[in-house]
């Protein structure tokens, strides 16, 4: 009854941060489960489909407004807490990627730096969170095609940065993140 927890989207310029908490079924095969960042999109989706059939998992998110209010680290921890709280099975131990844990976590836990590269249950959480967030950003991209979120998922790619200059900032952009903040400050100076 060990849960793995990881988050995705901390470095994005737009969209919420997603976290996943996952507990494996007893007979799961973890041989192909690695850190989501080390997988192609196709392999990640294939692993995701396998994981959701062979585990108990939950997703937690923190909105752009929460990221701006609490900062990205605390918003990530909030998303983790929400994912853990939503699990239908309460784990005896929670393994968390990184060196911080949610402050209100009342379960036994251990933080593991680079846990997504070392511990399969944390790797699985990274896969679930990544695929779920990518799906969210792809859906959101239909209303904002110029930012190319269906391909960059909110990260600061050259195409995304060019679109910010050309089309401006949306309500889904993180206004305290440097490129967005710099654009806002420049526009503020231009209006003075």
PDB file of N, CA and C in Angstrom, residues 6-105:
ATOM      1  N   UNK A   6       3.798  12.670  -7.845  1.00  0.00           N
ATOM      2  CA  UNK A   6       4.640  13.583  -8.610  1.00  0.00           C
ATOM      3  C   UNK A   6       3.765  14.662  -9.211  1.00  0.00           C
ATOM      4  N   UNK A   7       4.412  15.758  -9.603  1.00  0.00           N
ATOM      5  CA  UNK A   7       3.692  16.866 -10.229  1.00  0.00           C
ATOM      6  C   UNK A   7       4.274  17.128 -11.613  1.00  0.00           C
ATOM      7  N   UNK A   8       3.495  17.852 -12.416  1.00  0.00           N
ATOM      8  CA  UNK A   8       3.901  18.214 -13.767  1.00  0.00           C
ATOM      9  C   UNK A   8       3.437  19.637 -14.035  1.00  0.00           C
ATOM     10  N   UNK A   9       4.278  20.389 -14.714  1.00  0.00           N
ATOM     11  CA  UNK A   9       3.877  21.715 -15.169  1.00  0.00           C
ATOM     12  C   UNK A   9       4.433  22.872 -14.367  1.00  0.00           C
ATOM     13  N   UNK A  10       5.400  22.612 -13.520  1.00  0.00           N
ATOM     14  CA  UNK A  10       5.951  23.712 -12.718  1.00  0.00           C
ATOM     15  C   UNK A  10       6.626  24.768 -13.583  1.00  0.00           C
ATOM     16  N   UNK A  11       7.285  24.351 -14.649  1.00  0.00           N
ATOM     17  CA  UNK A  11       8.034  25.299 -15.474  1.00  0.00           C
ATOM     18  C   UNK A  11       7.249  25.908 -16.619  1.00  0.00           C
ATOM     19  N   UNK A  12       5.967  25.634 -16.689  1.00  0.00           N
ATOM     20  CA  UNK A  12       5.141  26.155 -17.792  1.00  0.00           C
ATOM     21  C   UNK A  12       4.846  27.640 -17.608  1.00  0.00           C
ATOM     22  N   UNK A  13       4.545  28.299 -18.699  1.00  0.00           N
ATOM     23  CA  UNK A  13       4.125  29.700 -18.652  1.00  0.00           C
ATOM     24  C   UNK A  13       2.611  29.824 -18.565  1.00  0.00           C
ATOM     25  N   UNK A  14       1.911  28.736 -18.857  1.00  0.00           N
ATOM     26  CA  UNK A  14       0.451  28.797 -18.821  1.00  0.00           C
ATOM     27  C   UNK A  14      -0.131  27.482 -18.318  1.00  0.00           C
ATOM     28  N   UNK A  15      -1.348  27.592 -17.819  1.00  0.00           N
ATOM     29  CA  UNK A  15      -2.079  26.422 -17.358  1.00  0.00           C
ATOM     30  C   UNK A  15      -1.795  26.054 -15.923  1.00  0.00           C
ATOM     31  N   UNK A  16      -2.648  25.205 -15.360  1.00  0.00           N
ATOM     32  CA  UNK A  16      -2.489  24.763 -13.972  1.00  0.00           C
ATOM     33  C   UNK A  16      -1.340  23.781 -13.817  1.00  0.00           C
ATOM     34  N   UNK A  17      -0.950  23.536 -12.582  1.00  0.00           N
ATOM     35  CA  UNK A  17      -0.016  22.470 -12.266  1.00  0.00           C
ATOM     36  C   UNK A  17      -0.846  21.241 -11.902  1.00  0.00           C
ATOM     37  N   UNK A  18      -0.426  20.077 -12.378  1.00  0.00           N
ATOM     38  CA  UNK A  18      -1.130  18.817 -12.134  1.00  0.00           C
ATOM     39  C   UNK A  18      -0.262  17.915 -11.268  1.00  0.00           C
ATOM     40  N   UNK A  19      -0.889  17.187 -10.358  1.00  0.00           N
ATOM     41  CA  UNK A  19      -0.205  16.153  -9.591  1.00  0.00           C
ATOM     42  C   UNK A  19      -1.002  14.865  -9.686  1.00  0.00           C
ATOM     43  N   UNK A  20      -0.295  13.752  -9.567  1.00  0.00           N
ATOM     44  CA  UNK A  20      -0.960  12.448  -9.527  1.00  0.00           C
ATOM     45  C   UNK A  20      -0.444  11.684  -8.321  1.00  0.00           C
ATOM     46  N   UNK A  21      -1.353  10.940  -7.721  1.00  0.00           N
ATOM     47  CA  UNK A  21      -1.014   9.983  -6.665  1.00  0.00           C
ATOM     48  C   UNK A  21      -1.487   8.629  -7.156  1.00  0.00           C
ATOM     49  N   UNK A  22      -0.654   7.615  -7.027  1.00  0.00           N
ATOM     50  CA  UNK A  22      -0.986   6.304  -7.589  1.00  0.00           C
ATOM     51  C   UNK A  22      -0.556   5.189  -6.649  1.00  0.00           C
ATOM     52  N   UNK A  23      -1.387   4.159  -6.580  1.00  0.00           N
ATOM     53  CA  UNK A  23      -1.077   2.928  -5.847  1.00  0.00           C
ATOM     54  C   UNK A  23      -1.227   1.785  -6.847  1.00  0.00           C
ATOM     55  N   UNK A  24      -0.188   0.986  -6.995  1.00  0.00           N
ATOM     56  CA  UNK A  24      -0.214  -0.132  -7.939  1.00  0.00           C
ATOM     57  C   UNK A  24      -1.094  -1.271  -7.436  1.00  0.00           C
ATOM     58  N   UNK A  25      -1.738  -1.967  -8.393  1.00  0.00           N
ATOM     59  CA  UNK A  25      -2.335  -3.265  -8.088  1.00  0.00           C
ATOM     60  C   UNK A  25      -1.200  -4.263  -7.878  1.00  0.00           C
ATOM     61  N   UNK A  26      -1.477  -5.348  -7.194  1.00  0.00           N
ATOM     62  CA  UNK A  26      -0.421  -6.289  -6.814  1.00  0.00           C
ATOM     63  C   UNK A  26       0.307  -6.911  -7.998  1.00  0.00           C
ATOM     64  N   UNK A  27      -0.385  -7.189  -9.082  1.00  0.00           N
ATOM     65  CA  UNK A  27       0.229  -7.938 -10.182  1.00  0.00           C
ATOM     66  C   UNK A  27       0.726  -7.051 -11.323  1.00  0.00           C
ATOM     67  N   UNK A  28       0.935  -5.794 -11.064  1.00  0.00           N
ATOM     68  CA  UNK A  28       1.354  -4.877 -12.132  1.00  0.00           C
ATOM     69  C   UNK A  28       2.790  -5.173 -12.588  1.00  0.00           C
ATOM     70  N   UNK A  29       3.030  -5.002 -13.879  1.00  0.00           N
ATOM     71  CA  UNK A  29       4.371  -5.142 -14.454  1.00  0.00           C
ATOM     72  C   UNK A  29       4.944  -3.741 -14.612  1.00  0.00           C
ATOM     73  N   UNK A  30       6.006  -3.437 -13.884  1.00  0.00           N
ATOM     74  CA  UNK A  30       6.577  -2.087 -13.909  1.00  0.00           C
ATOM     75  C   UNK A  30       7.820  -1.984 -14.788  1.00  0.00           C
ATOM     76  N   UNK A  31       8.078  -3.004 -15.572  1.00  0.00           N
ATOM     77  CA  UNK A  31       9.318  -3.021 -16.362  1.00  0.00           C
ATOM     78  C   UNK A  31       9.410  -1.862 -17.354  1.00  0.00           C
ATOM     79  N   UNK A  32       8.295  -1.373 -17.871  1.00  0.00           N
ATOM     80  CA  UNK A  32       8.337  -0.264 -18.833  1.00  0.00           C
ATOM     81  C   UNK A  32       8.003   1.079 -18.225  1.00  0.00           C
ATOM     82  N   UNK A  33       7.924   1.134 -16.912  1.00  0.00           N
ATOM     83  CA  UNK A  33       7.531   2.368 -16.239  1.00  0.00           C
ATOM     84  C   UNK A  33       8.788   3.141 -15.849  1.00  0.00           C
ATOM     85  N   UNK A  34       9.005   4.267 -16.531  1.00  0.00           N
ATOM     86  CA  UNK A  34      10.150   5.140 -16.249  1.00  0.00           C
ATOM     87  C   UNK A  34       9.652   6.579 -16.159  1.00  0.00           C
ATOM     88  N   UNK A  35      10.538   7.479 -15.813  1.00  0.00           N
ATOM     89  CA  UNK A  35      10.203   8.894 -15.717  1.00  0.00           C
ATOM     90  C   UNK A  35       9.549   9.369 -17.014  1.00  0.00           C
ATOM     91  N   UNK A  36       8.439  10.075 -16.900  1.00  0.00           N
ATOM     92  CA  UNK A  36       7.689  10.522 -18.072  1.00  0.00           C
ATOM     93  C   UNK A  36       8.528  11.384 -19.010  1.00  0.00           C
ATOM     94  N   UNK A  37       9.482  12.119 -18.458  1.00  0.00           N
ATOM     95  CA  UNK A  37      10.313  12.992 -19.299  1.00  0.00           C
ATOM     96  C   UNK A  37      11.255  12.191 -20.200  1.00  0.00           C
ATOM     97  N   UNK A  38      11.462  10.923 -19.879  1.00  0.00           N
ATOM     98  CA  UNK A  38      12.364  10.072 -20.659  1.00  0.00           C
ATOM     99  C   UNK A  38      11.624   9.290 -21.749  1.00  0.00           C
ATOM    100  N   UNK A  39      10.317   9.509 -21.874  1.00  0.00           N
ATOM    101  CA  UNK A  39       9.500   8.726 -22.805  1.00  0.00           C
ATOM    102  C   UNK A  39       8.994   9.600 -23.952  1.00  0.00           C
ATOM    103  N   UNK A  40       8.816   8.983 -25.110  1.00  0.00           N
ATOM    104  CA  UNK A  40       8.147   9.674 -26.202  1.00  0.00           C
ATOM    105  C   UNK A  40       6.673   9.822 -25.838  1.00  0.00           C
ATOM    106  N   UNK A  41       5.980  10.693 -26.532  1.00  0.00           N
ATOM    107  CA  UNK A  41       4.553  10.893 -26.258  1.00  0.00           C
ATOM    108  C   UNK A  41       3.776   9.587 -26.452  1.00  0.00           C
ATOM    109  N   UNK A  42       4.083   8.846 -27.513  1.00  0.00           N
ATOM    110  CA  UNK A  42       3.367   7.591 -27.785  1.00  0.00           C
ATOM    111  C   UNK A  42       3.594   6.553 -26.681  1.00  0.00           C
ATOM    112  N   UNK A  43       4.836   6.409 -26.244  1.00  0.00           N
ATOM    113  CA  UNK A  43       5.128   5.459 -25.165  1.00  0.00           C
ATOM    114  C   UNK A  43       4.459   5.879 -23.863  1.00  0.00           C
ATOM    115  N   UNK A  44       4.452   7.183 -23.607  1.00  0.00           N
ATOM    116  CA  UNK A  44       3.834   7.709 -22.392  1.00  0.00           C
ATOM    117  C   UNK A  44       2.338   7.407 -22.371  1.00  0.00           C
ATOM    118  N   UNK A  45       1.671   7.626 -23.506  1.00  0.00           N
ATOM    119  CA  UNK A  45       0.224   7.357 -23.588  1.00  0.00           C
ATOM    120  C   UNK A  45      -0.050   5.863 -23.433  1.00  0.00           C
ATOM    121  N   UNK A  46       0.792   5.042 -24.038  1.00  0.00           N
ATOM    122  CA  UNK A  46       0.640   3.586 -23.899  1.00  0.00           C
ATOM    123  C   UNK A  46       0.807   3.166 -22.437  1.00  0.00           C
ATOM    124  N   UNK A  47       1.832   3.698 -21.771  1.00  0.00           N
ATOM    125  CA  UNK A  47       2.050   3.393 -20.347  1.00  0.00           C
ATOM    126  C   UNK A  47       0.884   3.903 -19.503  1.00  0.00           C
ATOM    127  N   UNK A  48       0.383   5.082 -19.828  1.00  0.00           N
ATOM    128  CA  UNK A  48      -0.755   5.667 -19.118  1.00  0.00           C
ATOM    129  C   UNK A  48      -1.970   4.738 -19.173  1.00  0.00           C
ATOM    130  N   UNK A  49      -2.277   4.244 -20.367  1.00  0.00           N
ATOM    131  CA  UNK A  49      -3.435   3.347 -20.533  1.00  0.00           C
ATOM    132  C   UNK A  49      -3.262   2.072 -19.712  1.00  0.00           C
ATOM    133  N   UNK A  50      -2.044   1.568 -19.669  1.00  0.00           N
ATOM    134  CA  UNK A  50      -1.771   0.375 -18.860  1.00  0.00           C
ATOM    135  C   UNK A  50      -1.927   0.695 -17.374  1.00  0.00           C
ATOM    136  N   UNK A  51      -1.380   1.817 -16.954  1.00  0.00           N
ATOM    137  CA  UNK A  51      -1.415   2.186 -15.535  1.00  0.00           C
ATOM    138  C   UNK A  51      -2.829   2.409 -15.013  1.00  0.00           C
ATOM    139  N   UNK A  52      -3.665   3.069 -15.791  1.00  0.00           N
ATOM    140  CA  UNK A  52      -5.011   3.353 -15.277  1.00  0.00           C
ATOM    141  C   UNK A  52      -5.854   2.085 -15.147  1.00  0.00           C
ATOM    142  N   UNK A  53      -5.474   1.031 -15.878  1.00  0.00           N
ATOM    143  CA  UNK A  53      -6.167  -0.257 -15.755  1.00  0.00           C
ATOM    144  C   UNK A  53      -5.619  -1.097 -14.605  1.00  0.00           C
ATOM    145  N   UNK A  54      -4.418  -0.789 -14.150  1.00  0.00           N
ATOM    146  CA  UNK A  54      -3.736  -1.647 -13.180  1.00  0.00           C
ATOM    147  C   UNK A  54      -3.315  -0.916 -11.906  1.00  0.00           C
ATOM    148  N   UNK A  55      -4.071   0.107 -11.554  1.00  0.00           N
ATOM    149  CA  UNK A  55      -3.737   0.862 -10.350  1.00  0.00           C
ATOM    150  C   UNK A  55      -4.943   1.659  -9.880  1.00  0.00           C
ATOM    151  N   UNK A  56      -4.784   2.222  -8.712  1.00  0.00           N
ATOM    152  CA  UNK A  56      -5.723   3.215  -8.194  1.00  0.00           C
ATOM    153  C   UNK A  56      -4.977   4.543  -8.235  1.00  0.00           C
ATOM    154  N   UNK A  57      -5.596   5.548  -8.835  1.00  0.00           N
ATOM    155  CA  UNK A  57      -4.900   6.825  -8.932  1.00  0.00           C
ATOM    156  C   UNK A  57      -5.884   7.978  -8.753  1.00  0.00           C
ATOM    157  N   UNK A  58      -5.340   9.134  -8.496  1.00  0.00           N
ATOM    158  CA  UNK A  58      -6.142  10.353  -8.390  1.00  0.00           C
ATOM    159  C   UNK A  58      -5.302  11.527  -8.878  1.00  0.00           C
ATOM    160  N   UNK A  59      -5.995  12.537  -9.365  1.00  0.00           N
ATOM    161  CA  UNK A  59      -5.360  13.749  -9.876  1.00  0.00           C
ATOM    162  C   UNK A  59      -5.722  14.918  -8.968  1.00  0.00           C
ATOM    163  N   UNK A  60      -4.745  15.769  -8.722  1.00  0.00           N
ATOM    164  CA  UNK A  60      -4.978  17.035  -8.037  1.00  0.00           C
ATOM    165  C   UNK A  60      -4.388  18.154  -8.873  1.00  0.00           C
ATOM    166  N   UNK A  61      -5.044  19.296  -8.864  1.00  0.00           N
ATOM    167  CA  UNK A  61      -4.538  20.436  -9.627  1.00  0.00           C
ATOM    168  C   UNK A  61      -4.486  21.680  -8.745  1.00  0.00           C
ATOM    169  N   UNK A  62      -3.717  22.645  -9.200  1.00  0.00           N
ATOM    170  CA  UNK A  62      -3.728  23.987  -8.623  1.00  0.00           C
ATOM    171  C   UNK A  62      -3.799  24.955  -9.794  1.00  0.00           C
ATOM    172  N   UNK A  63      -4.722  25.869  -9.716  1.00  0.00           N
ATOM    173  CA  UNK A  63      -5.012  26.787 -10.819  1.00  0.00           C
ATOM    174  C   UNK A  63      -3.935  27.854 -10.986  1.00  0.00           C
ATOM    175  N   UNK A  64      -4.032  28.567 -12.096  1.00  0.00           N
ATOM    176  CA  UNK A  64      -3.129  29.691 -12.346  1.00  0.00           C
ATOM    177  C   UNK A  64      -3.269  30.730 -11.229  1.00  0.00           C
ATOM    178  N   UNK A  65      -4.492  30.987 -10.792  1.00  0.00           N
ATOM    179  CA  UNK A  65      -4.700  31.950  -9.697  1.00  0.00           C
ATOM    180  C   UNK A  65      -4.028  31.478  -8.413  1.00  0.00           C
ATOM    181  N   UNK A  66      -4.100  30.180  -8.138  1.00  0.00           N
ATOM    182  CA  UNK A  66      -3.440  29.638  -6.947  1.00  0.00           C
ATOM    183  C   UNK A  66      -1.920  29.690  -7.082  1.00  0.00           C
ATOM    184  N   UNK A  67      -1.418  29.473  -8.284  1.00  0.00           N
ATOM    185  CA  UNK A  67       0.021  29.584  -8.527  1.00  0.00           C
ATOM    186  C   UNK A  67       0.476  31.016  -8.237  1.00  0.00           C
ATOM    187  N   UNK A  68      -0.288  31.984  -8.704  1.00  0.00           N
ATOM    188  CA  UNK A  68       0.062  33.383  -8.484  1.00  0.00           C
ATOM    189  C   UNK A  68      -0.077  33.780  -7.014  1.00  0.00           C
ATOM    190  N   UNK A  69      -1.051  33.204  -6.329  1.00  0.00           N
ATOM    191  CA  UNK A  69      -1.290  33.546  -4.921  1.00  0.00           C
ATOM    192  C   UNK A  69      -0.262  32.908  -3.990  1.00  0.00           C
ATOM    193  N   UNK A  70       0.051  31.642  -4.211  1.00  0.00           N
ATOM    194  CA  UNK A  70       0.876  30.886  -3.260  1.00  0.00           C
ATOM    195  C   UNK A  70       2.320  30.675  -3.710  1.00  0.00           C
ATOM    196  N   UNK A  71       2.645  30.884  -4.937  1.00  0.00           N
ATOM    197  CA  UNK A  71       3.890  30.607  -5.661  1.00  0.00           C
ATOM    198  C   UNK A  71       3.857  29.165  -6.179  1.00  0.00           C
ATOM    199  N   UNK A  72       4.720  28.882  -7.129  1.00  0.00           N
ATOM    200  CA  UNK A  72       4.635  27.603  -7.840  1.00  0.00           C
ATOM    201  C   UNK A  72       4.954  26.410  -6.943  1.00  0.00           C
ATOM    202  N   UNK A  73       5.902  26.547  -6.039  1.00  0.00           N
ATOM    203  CA  UNK A  73       6.213  25.429  -5.142  1.00  0.00           C
ATOM    204  C   UNK A  73       5.011  25.093  -4.265  1.00  0.00           C
ATOM    205  N   UNK A  74       4.442  26.088  -3.608  1.00  0.00           N
ATOM    206  CA  UNK A  74       3.308  25.829  -2.721  1.00  0.00           C
ATOM    207  C   UNK A  74       2.070  25.381  -3.482  1.00  0.00           C
ATOM    208  N   UNK A  75       1.884  25.889  -4.700  1.00  0.00           N
ATOM    209  CA  UNK A  75       0.771  25.422  -5.524  1.00  0.00           C
ATOM    210  C   UNK A  75       0.966  23.962  -5.922  1.00  0.00           C
ATOM    211  N   UNK A  76       2.214  23.577  -6.206  1.00  0.00           N
ATOM    212  CA  UNK A  76       2.510  22.178  -6.533  1.00  0.00           C
ATOM    213  C   UNK A  76       2.220  21.273  -5.341  1.00  0.00           C
ATOM    214  N   UNK A  77       2.597  21.714  -4.160  1.00  0.00           N
ATOM    215  CA  UNK A  77       2.333  20.937  -2.945  1.00  0.00           C
ATOM    216  C   UNK A  77       0.827  20.846  -2.679  1.00  0.00           C
ATOM    217  N   UNK A  78       0.108  21.914  -2.971  1.00  0.00           N
ATOM    218  CA  UNK A  78      -1.353  21.896  -2.829  1.00  0.00           C
ATOM    219  C   UNK A  78      -1.969  20.874  -3.793  1.00  0.00           C
ATOM    220  N   UNK A  79      -1.490  20.848  -5.033  1.00  0.00           N
ATOM    221  CA  UNK A  79      -1.981  19.871  -6.010  1.00  0.00           C
ATOM    222  C   UNK A  79      -1.674  18.450  -5.547  1.00  0.00           C
ATOM    223  N   UNK A  80      -0.496  18.243  -4.972  1.00  0.00           N
ATOM    224  CA  UNK A  80      -0.135  16.922  -4.442  1.00  0.00           C
ATOM    225  C   UNK A  80      -1.077  16.513  -3.313  1.00  0.00           C
ATOM    226  N   UNK A  81      -1.331  17.437  -2.396  1.00  0.00           N
ATOM    227  CA  UNK A  81      -2.239  17.146  -1.282  1.00  0.00           C
ATOM    228  C   UNK A  81      -3.624  16.762  -1.800  1.00  0.00           C
ATOM    229  N   UNK A  82      -4.096  17.483  -2.794  1.00  0.00           N
ATOM    230  CA  UNK A  82      -5.415  17.195  -3.370  1.00  0.00           C
ATOM    231  C   UNK A  82      -5.451  15.814  -4.011  1.00  0.00           C
ATOM    232  N   UNK A  83      -4.382  15.451  -4.709  1.00  0.00           N
ATOM    233  CA  UNK A  83      -4.324  14.124  -5.335  1.00  0.00           C
ATOM    234  C   UNK A  83      -4.333  13.035  -4.267  1.00  0.00           C
ATOM    235  N   UNK A  84      -3.524  13.198  -3.231  1.00  0.00           N
ATOM    236  CA  UNK A  84      -3.456  12.203  -2.151  1.00  0.00           C
ATOM    237  C   UNK A  84      -4.809  12.075  -1.457  1.00  0.00           C
ATOM    238  N   UNK A  85      -5.446  13.214  -1.196  1.00  0.00           N
ATOM    239  CA  UNK A  85      -6.756  13.211  -0.525  1.00  0.00           C
ATOM    240  C   UNK A  85      -7.838  12.507  -1.341  1.00  0.00           C
ATOM    241  N   UNK A  86      -7.702  12.527  -2.665  1.00  0.00           N
ATOM    242  CA  UNK A  86      -8.714  11.920  -3.545  1.00  0.00           C
ATOM    243  C   UNK A  86      -8.546  10.413  -3.717  1.00  0.00           C
ATOM    244  N   UNK A  87      -7.409   9.864  -3.300  1.00  0.00           N
ATOM    245  CA  UNK A  87      -7.208   8.419  -3.447  1.00  0.00           C
ATOM    246  C   UNK A  87      -8.317   7.655  -2.710  1.00  0.00           C
ATOM    247  N   UNK A  88      -8.872   6.654  -3.369  1.00  0.00           N
ATOM    248  CA  UNK A  88      -9.934   5.845  -2.749  1.00  0.00           C
ATOM    249  C   UNK A  88      -9.385   4.873  -1.718  1.00  0.00           C
ATOM    250  N   UNK A  89      -8.101   4.577  -1.832  1.00  0.00           N
ATOM    251  CA  UNK A  89      -7.415   3.711  -0.863  1.00  0.00           C
ATOM    252  C   UNK A  89      -6.396   4.586  -0.137  1.00  0.00           C
ATOM    253  N   UNK A  90      -6.362   4.495   1.165  1.00  0.00           N
ATOM    254  CA  UNK A  90      -5.375   5.276   1.925  1.00  0.00           C
ATOM    255  C   UNK A  90      -4.076   4.476   2.045  1.00  0.00           C
ATOM    256  N   UNK A  91      -2.984   5.009   1.530  1.00  0.00           N
ATOM    257  CA  UNK A  91      -1.708   4.288   1.580  1.00  0.00           C
ATOM    258  C   UNK A  91      -1.097   4.298   2.977  1.00  0.00           C
ATOM    259  N   UNK A  92      -0.236   3.324   3.211  1.00  0.00           N
ATOM    260  CA  UNK A  92       0.513   3.290   4.472  1.00  0.00           C
ATOM    261  C   UNK A  92       1.759   4.156   4.382  1.00  0.00           C
ATOM    262  N   UNK A  93       2.228   4.386   3.151  1.00  0.00           N
ATOM    263  CA  UNK A  93       3.408   5.218   2.932  1.00  0.00           C
ATOM    264  C   UNK A  93       3.235   5.967   1.619  1.00  0.00           C
ATOM    265  N   UNK A  94       3.621   7.226   1.616  1.00  0.00           N
ATOM    266  CA  UNK A  94       3.560   8.053   0.417  1.00  0.00           C
ATOM    267  C   UNK A  94       4.988   8.441   0.035  1.00  0.00           C
ATOM    268  N   UNK A  95       5.382   8.099  -1.185  1.00  0.00           N
ATOM    269  CA  UNK A  95       6.700   8.460  -1.713  1.00  0.00           C
ATOM    270  C   UNK A  95       6.513   9.641  -2.657  1.00  0.00           C
ATOM    271  N   UNK A  96       7.180  10.741  -2.343  1.00  0.00           N
ATOM    272  CA  UNK A  96       6.975  11.998  -3.059  1.00  0.00           C
ATOM    273  C   UNK A  96       8.252  12.394  -3.790  1.00  0.00           C
ATOM    274  N   UNK A  97       8.109  12.731  -5.070  1.00  0.00           N
ATOM    275  CA  UNK A  97       9.253  13.201  -5.835  1.00  0.00           C
ATOM    276  C   UNK A  97       9.676  14.576  -5.320  1.00  0.00           C
ATOM    277  N   UNK A  98      10.983  14.748  -5.112  1.00  0.00           N
ATOM    278  CA  UNK A  98      11.501  16.037  -4.672  1.00  0.00           C
ATOM    279  C   UNK A  98      11.900  16.029  -3.214  1.00  0.00           C
ATOM    280  N   UNK A  99      12.091  17.230  -2.673  1.00  0.00           N
ATOM    281  CA  UNK A  99      12.511  17.318  -1.275  1.00  0.00           C
ATOM    282  C   UNK A  99      11.511  18.066  -0.392  1.00  0.00           C
ATOM    283  N   UNK A 100      10.297  18.293  -0.908  1.00  0.00           N
ATOM    284  CA  UNK A 100       9.248  18.932  -0.128  1.00  0.00           C
ATOM    285  C   UNK A 100       7.995  18.070  -0.141  1.00  0.00           C
ATOM    286  N   UNK A 101       7.233  18.140   0.937  1.00  0.00           N
ATOM    287  CA  UNK A 101       5.955  17.428   1.038  1.00  0.00           C
ATOM    288  C   UNK A 101       4.884  18.421   1.471  1.00  0.00           C
ATOM    289  N   UNK A 102       3.632  18.143   1.139  1.00  0.00           N
ATOM    290  CA  UNK A 102       2.554  19.023   1.608  1.00  0.00           C
ATOM    291  C   UNK A 102       2.565  19.124   3.138  1.00  0.00           C
ATOM    292  N   UNK A 103       2.404  20.331   3.645  1.00  0.00           N
ATOM    293  CA  UNK A 103       2.492  20.558   5.091  1.00  0.00           C
ATOM    294  C   UNK A 103       1.380  19.869   5.870  1.00  0.00           C
ATOM    295  N   UNK A 104       0.218  19.708   5.250  1.00  0.00           N
ATOM    296  CA  UNK A 104      -0.922  19.119   5.960  1.00  0.00           C
ATOM    297  C   UNK A 104      -1.036  17.613   5.770  1.00  0.00           C
ATOM    298  N   UNK A 105      -0.041  16.997   5.192  1.00  0.00           N
ATOM    299  CA  UNK A 105      -0.069  15.558   4.946  1.00  0.00           C
ATOM    300  C   UNK A 105      -0.001  14.802   6.270  1.00  0.00           C
TER     301      UNK A 105
END
